[in-house]
Coordinates of N, CA, C and O in Angstrom, one line a residue:
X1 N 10.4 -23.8 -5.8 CA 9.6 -25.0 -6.3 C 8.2 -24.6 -6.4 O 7.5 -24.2 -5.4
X2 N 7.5 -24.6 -7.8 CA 6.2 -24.6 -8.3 C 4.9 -25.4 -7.0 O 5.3 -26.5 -6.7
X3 N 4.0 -25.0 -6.5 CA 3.0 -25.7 -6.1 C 2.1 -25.2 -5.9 O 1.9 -24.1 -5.3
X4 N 1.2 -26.1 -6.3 CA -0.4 -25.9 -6.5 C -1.3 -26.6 -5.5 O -1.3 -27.8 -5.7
X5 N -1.9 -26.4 -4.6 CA -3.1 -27.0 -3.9 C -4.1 -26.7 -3.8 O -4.5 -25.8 -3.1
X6 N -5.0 -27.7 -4.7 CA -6.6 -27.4 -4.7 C -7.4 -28.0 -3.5 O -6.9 -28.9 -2.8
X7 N -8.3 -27.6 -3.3 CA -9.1 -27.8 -1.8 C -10.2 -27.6 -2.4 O -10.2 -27.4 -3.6
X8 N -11.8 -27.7 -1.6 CA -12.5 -27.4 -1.5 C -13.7 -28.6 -2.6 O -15.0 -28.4 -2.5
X9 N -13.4 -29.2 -3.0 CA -14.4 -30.6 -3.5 C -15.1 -31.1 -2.6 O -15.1 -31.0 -1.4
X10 N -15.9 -31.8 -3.3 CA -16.9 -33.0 -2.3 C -18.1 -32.9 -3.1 O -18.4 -32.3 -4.2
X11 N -18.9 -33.8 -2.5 CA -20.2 -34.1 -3.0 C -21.4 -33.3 -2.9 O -21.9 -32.8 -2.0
X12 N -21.8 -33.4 -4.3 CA -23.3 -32.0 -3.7 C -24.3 -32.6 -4.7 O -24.0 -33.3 -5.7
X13 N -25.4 -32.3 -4.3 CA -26.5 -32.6 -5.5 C -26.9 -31.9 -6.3 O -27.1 -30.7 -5.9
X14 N -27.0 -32.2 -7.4 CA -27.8 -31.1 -9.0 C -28.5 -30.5 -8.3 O -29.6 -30.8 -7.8
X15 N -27.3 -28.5 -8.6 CA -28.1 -27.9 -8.4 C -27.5 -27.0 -7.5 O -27.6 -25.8 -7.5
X16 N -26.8 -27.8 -6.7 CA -25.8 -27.2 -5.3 C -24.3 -26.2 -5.8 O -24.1 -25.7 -6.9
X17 N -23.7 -26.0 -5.0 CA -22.6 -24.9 -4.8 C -21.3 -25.5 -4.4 O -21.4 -26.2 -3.5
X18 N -20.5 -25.3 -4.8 CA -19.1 -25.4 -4.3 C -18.3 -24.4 -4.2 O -18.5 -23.5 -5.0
X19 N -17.4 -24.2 -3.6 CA -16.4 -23.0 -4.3 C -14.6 -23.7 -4.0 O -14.0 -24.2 -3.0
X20 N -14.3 -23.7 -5.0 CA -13.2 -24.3 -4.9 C -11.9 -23.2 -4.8 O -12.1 -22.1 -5.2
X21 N -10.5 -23.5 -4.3 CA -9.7 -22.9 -3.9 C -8.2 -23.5 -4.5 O -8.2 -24.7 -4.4
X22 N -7.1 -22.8 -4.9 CA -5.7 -23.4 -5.3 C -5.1 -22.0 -4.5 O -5.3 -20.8 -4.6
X23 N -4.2 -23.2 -3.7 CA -3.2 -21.8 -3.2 C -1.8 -22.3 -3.9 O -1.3 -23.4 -3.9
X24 N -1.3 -21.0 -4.5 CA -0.2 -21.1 -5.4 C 1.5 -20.6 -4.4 O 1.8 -19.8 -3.5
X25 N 2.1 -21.4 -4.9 CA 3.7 -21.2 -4.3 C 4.7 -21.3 -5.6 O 4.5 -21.9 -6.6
X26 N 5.7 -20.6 -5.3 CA 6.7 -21.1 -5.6 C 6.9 -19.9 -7.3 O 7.7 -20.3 -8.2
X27 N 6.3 -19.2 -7.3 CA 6.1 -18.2 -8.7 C 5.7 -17.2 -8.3 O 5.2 -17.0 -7.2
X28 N 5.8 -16.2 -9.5 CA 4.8 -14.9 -8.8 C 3.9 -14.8 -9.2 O 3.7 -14.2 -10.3
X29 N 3.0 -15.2 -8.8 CA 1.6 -15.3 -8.8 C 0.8 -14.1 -9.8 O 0.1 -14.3 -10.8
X30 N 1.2 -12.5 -9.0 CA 0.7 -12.2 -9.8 C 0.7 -11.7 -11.1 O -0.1 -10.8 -11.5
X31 N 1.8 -12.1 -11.9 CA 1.8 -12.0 -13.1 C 1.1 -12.9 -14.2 O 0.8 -12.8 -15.4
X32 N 1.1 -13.7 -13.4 CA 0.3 -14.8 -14.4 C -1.1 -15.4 -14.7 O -1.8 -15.8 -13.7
X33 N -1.4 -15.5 -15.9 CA -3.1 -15.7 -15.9 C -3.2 -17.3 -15.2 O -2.2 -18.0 -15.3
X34 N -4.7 -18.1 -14.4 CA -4.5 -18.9 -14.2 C -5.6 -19.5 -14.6 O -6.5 -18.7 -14.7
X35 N -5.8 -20.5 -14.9 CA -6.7 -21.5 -15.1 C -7.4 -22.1 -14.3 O -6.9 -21.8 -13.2
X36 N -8.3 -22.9 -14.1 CA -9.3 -24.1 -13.5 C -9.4 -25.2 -15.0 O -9.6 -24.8 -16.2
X37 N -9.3 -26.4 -14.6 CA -9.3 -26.8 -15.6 C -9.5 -28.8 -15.0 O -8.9 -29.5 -14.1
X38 N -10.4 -29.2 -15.8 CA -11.0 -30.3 -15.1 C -11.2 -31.8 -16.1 O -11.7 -31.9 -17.2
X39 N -10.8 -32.5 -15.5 CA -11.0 -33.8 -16.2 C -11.6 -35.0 -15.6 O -11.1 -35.8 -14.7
X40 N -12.9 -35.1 -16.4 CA -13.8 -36.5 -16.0 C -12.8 -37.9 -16.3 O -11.7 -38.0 -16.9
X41 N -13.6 -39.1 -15.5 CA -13.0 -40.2 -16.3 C -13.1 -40.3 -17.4 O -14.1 -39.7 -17.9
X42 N -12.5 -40.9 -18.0 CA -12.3 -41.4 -19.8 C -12.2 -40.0 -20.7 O -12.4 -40.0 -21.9
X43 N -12.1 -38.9 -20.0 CA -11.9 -38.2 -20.9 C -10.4 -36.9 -20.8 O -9.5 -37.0 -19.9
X44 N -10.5 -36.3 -21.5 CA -9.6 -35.3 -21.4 C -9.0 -34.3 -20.7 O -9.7 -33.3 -20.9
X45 N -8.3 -34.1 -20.0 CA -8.3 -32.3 -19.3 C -9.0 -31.1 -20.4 O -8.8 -30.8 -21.5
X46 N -9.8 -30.6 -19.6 CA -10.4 -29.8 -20.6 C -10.2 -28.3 -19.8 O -10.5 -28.3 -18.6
X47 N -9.7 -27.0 -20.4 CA -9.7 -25.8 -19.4 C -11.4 -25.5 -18.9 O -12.3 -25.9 -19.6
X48 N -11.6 -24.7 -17.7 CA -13.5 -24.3 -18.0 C -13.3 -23.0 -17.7 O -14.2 -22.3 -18.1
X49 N -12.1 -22.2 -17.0 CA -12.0 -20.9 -16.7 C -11.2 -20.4 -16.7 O -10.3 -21.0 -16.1
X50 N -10.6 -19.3 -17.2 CA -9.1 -18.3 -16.8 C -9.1 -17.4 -16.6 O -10.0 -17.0 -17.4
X51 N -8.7 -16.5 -16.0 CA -8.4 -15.6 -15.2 C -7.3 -14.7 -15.6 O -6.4 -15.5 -15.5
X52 N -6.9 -13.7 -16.1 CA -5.8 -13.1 -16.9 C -5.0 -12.2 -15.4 O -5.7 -11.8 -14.5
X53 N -3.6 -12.0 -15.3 CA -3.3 -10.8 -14.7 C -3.8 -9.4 -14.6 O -3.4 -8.6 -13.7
X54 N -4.6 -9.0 -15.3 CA -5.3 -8.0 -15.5 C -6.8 -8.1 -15.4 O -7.5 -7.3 -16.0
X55 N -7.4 -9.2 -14.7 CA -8.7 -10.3 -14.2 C -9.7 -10.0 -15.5 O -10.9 -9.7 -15.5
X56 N -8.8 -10.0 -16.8 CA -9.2 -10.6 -18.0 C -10.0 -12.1 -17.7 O -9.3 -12.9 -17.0
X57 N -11.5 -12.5 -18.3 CA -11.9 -13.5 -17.8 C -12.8 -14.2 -19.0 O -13.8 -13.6 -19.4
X58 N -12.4 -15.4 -19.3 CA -12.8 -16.1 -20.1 C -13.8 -17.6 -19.5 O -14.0 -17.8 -18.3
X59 N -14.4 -18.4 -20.3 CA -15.1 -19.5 -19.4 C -15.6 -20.3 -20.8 O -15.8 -19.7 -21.8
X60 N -15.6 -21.5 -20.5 CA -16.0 -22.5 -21.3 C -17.0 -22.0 -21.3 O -17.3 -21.0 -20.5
X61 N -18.2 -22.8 -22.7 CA -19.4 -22.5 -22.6 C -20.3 -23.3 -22.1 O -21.6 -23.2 -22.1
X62 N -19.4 -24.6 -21.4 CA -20.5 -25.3 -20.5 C -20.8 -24.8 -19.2 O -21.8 -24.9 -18.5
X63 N -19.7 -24.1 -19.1 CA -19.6 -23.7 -17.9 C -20.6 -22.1 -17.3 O -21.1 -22.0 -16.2
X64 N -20.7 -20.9 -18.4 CA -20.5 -20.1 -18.6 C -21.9 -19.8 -18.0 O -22.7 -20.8 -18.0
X65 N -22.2 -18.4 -17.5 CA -23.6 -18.2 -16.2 C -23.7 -19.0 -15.2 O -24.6 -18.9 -14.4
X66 N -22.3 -20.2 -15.2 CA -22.9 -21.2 -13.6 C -21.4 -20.8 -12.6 O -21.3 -20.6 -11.4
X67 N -20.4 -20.9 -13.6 CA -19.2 -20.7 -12.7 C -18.7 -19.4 -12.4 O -18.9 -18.7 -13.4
X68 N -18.1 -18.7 -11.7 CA -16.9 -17.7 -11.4 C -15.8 -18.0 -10.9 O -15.8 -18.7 -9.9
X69 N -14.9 -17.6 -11.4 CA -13.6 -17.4 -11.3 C -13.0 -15.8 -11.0 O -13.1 -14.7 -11.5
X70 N -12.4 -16.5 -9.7 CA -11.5 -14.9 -9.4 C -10.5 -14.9 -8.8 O -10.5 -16.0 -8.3
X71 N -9.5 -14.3 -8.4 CA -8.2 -14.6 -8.1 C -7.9 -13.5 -6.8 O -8.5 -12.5 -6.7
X72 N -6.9 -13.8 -5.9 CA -6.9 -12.5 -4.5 C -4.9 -12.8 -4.6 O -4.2 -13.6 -3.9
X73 N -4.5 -12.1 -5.4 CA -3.1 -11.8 -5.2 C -2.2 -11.7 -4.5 O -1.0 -11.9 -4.7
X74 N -2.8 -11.2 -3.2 CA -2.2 -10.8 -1.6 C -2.2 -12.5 -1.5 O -1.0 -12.8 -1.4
X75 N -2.8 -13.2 -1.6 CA -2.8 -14.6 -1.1 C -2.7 -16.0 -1.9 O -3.1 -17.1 -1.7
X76 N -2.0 -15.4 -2.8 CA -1.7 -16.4 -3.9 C -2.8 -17.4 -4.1 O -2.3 -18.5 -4.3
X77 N -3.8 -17.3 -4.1 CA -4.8 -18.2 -4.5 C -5.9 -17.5 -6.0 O -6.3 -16.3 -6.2
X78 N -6.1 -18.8 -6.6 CA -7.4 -18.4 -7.2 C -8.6 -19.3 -6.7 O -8.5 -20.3 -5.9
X79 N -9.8 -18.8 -7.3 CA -10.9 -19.6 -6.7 C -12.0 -20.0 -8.0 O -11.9 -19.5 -9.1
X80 N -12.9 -20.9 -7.5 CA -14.0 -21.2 -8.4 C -15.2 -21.3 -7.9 O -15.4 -22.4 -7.4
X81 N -16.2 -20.3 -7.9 CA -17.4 -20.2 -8.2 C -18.0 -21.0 -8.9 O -18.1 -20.8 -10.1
X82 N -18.8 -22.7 -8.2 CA -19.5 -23.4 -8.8 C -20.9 -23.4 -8.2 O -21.1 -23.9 -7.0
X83 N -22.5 -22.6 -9.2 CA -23.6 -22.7 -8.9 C -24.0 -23.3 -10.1 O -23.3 -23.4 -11.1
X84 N -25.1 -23.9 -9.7 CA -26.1 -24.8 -10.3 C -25.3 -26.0 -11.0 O -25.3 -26.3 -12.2
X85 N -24.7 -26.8 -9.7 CA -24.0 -27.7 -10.6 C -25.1 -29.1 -11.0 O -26.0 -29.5 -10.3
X86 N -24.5 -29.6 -12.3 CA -24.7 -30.7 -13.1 C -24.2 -31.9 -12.8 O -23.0 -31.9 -12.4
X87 N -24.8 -33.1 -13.0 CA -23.8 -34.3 -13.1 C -22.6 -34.4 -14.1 O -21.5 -35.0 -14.0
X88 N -23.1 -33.8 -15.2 CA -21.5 -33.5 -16.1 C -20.5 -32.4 -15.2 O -19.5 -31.9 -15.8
X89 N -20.6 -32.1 -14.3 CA -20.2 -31.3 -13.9 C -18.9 -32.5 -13.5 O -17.9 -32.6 -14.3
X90 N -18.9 -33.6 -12.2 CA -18.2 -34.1 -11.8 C -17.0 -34.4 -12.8 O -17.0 -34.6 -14.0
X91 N -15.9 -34.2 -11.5 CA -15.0 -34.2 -12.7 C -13.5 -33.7 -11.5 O -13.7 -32.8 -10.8
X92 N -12.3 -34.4 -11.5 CA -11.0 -33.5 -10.8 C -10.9 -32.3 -10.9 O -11.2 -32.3 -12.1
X93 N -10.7 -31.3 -10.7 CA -10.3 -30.1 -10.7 C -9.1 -29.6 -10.8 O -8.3 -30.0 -9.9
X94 N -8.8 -29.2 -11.4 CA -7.0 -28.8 -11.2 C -6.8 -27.2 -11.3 O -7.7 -26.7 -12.0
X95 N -6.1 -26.6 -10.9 CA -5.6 -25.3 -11.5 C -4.4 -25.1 -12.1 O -4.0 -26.3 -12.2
X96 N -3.7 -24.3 -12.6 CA -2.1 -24.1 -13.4 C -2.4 -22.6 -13.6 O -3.4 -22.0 -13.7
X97 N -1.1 -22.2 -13.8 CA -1.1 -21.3 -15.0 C -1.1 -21.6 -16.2 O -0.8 -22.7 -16.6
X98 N -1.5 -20.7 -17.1 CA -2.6 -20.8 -18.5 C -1.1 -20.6 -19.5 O -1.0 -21.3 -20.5
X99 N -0.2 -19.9 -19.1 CA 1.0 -20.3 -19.9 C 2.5 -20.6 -19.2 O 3.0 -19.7 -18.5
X100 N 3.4 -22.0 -19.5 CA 4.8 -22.4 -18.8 C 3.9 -23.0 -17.8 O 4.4 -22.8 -16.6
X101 N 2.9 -23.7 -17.8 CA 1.8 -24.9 -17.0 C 3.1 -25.5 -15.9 O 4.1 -25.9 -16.4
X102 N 2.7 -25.4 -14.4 CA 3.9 -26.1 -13.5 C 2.9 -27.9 -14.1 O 2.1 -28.4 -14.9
X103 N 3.8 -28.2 -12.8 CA 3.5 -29.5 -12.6 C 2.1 -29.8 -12.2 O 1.5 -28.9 -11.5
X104 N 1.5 -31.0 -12.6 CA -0.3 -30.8 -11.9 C 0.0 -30.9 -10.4 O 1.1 -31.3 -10.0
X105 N -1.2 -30.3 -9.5 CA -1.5 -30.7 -8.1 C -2.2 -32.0 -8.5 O -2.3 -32.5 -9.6
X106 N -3.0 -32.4 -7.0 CA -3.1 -33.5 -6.7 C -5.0 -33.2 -7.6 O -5.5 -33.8 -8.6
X107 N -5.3 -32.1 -6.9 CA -6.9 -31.7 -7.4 C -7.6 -31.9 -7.0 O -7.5 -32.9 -6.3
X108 N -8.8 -31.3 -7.2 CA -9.9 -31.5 -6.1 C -11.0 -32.4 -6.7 O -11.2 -32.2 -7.9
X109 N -11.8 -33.6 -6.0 CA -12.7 -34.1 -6.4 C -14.1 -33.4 -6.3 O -14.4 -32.8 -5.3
X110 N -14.8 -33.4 -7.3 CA -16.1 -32.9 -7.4 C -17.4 -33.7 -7.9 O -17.6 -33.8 -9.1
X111 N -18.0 -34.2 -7.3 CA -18.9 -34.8 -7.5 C -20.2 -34.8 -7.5 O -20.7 -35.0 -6.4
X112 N -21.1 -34.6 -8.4 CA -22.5 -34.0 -8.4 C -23.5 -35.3 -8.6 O -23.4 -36.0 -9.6
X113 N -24.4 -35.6 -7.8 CA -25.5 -36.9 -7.7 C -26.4 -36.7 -6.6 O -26.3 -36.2 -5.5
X114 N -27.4 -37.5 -7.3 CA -28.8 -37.4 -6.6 C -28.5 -38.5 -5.2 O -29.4 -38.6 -4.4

């Protein structure tokens, strides 16, 4: 059985750091590219990072010089590198794989305010 658990959310002010974490079960992790991928209220799931099996690495361009993404295979987890975050930043967090998407996790809340 597929599972995803994001950790590492909470509140920070414009400007601050997070680093967020999904530890992956239930697949083999390392064959698969993985995602970070986040959705504000009223709006869309939108991807902001992926990660390829071969740490092929792509990034939204809102995101792009603030976030990193990197992945540790021994430990089925990937991670997110969030500096200089924004109030557009706030927003759930989720991870998946980037293709045959499991089921969502629960996700991490992130919230950026003065």
């Amino acid at each position: 059985q597929v599972q995803l658990v994001e950790s590492g959310g909470g509140l920070v002010q414009p400007g601050g750091s997070l680093r967020l974490s999904c530890a992956a079960s239930g697949f083999s992790f390392s064959i698969y590219a993985m995602g970070w991928y986040r959705q504000a209220p009223g709006k869309q799931r939108e991807l902001v990072a992926h990660i390829g099996n071969r740490n092929i690495i792509n990034y939204a361009d809102s995101v792009k010089g603030r976030f990193t993404i990197s992945r540790d295979n021994a430990k089925n987890t990937v991670y997110l590198q969030m500096d200089s975050l924004k109030p557009e930043d706030t927003a759930v967090y989720y991870c998946n794989k980037i293709t045959k998407p499991a089921s969502w996790g629960q996700g991490t809340q992130v919230t950026v305010s003065s």
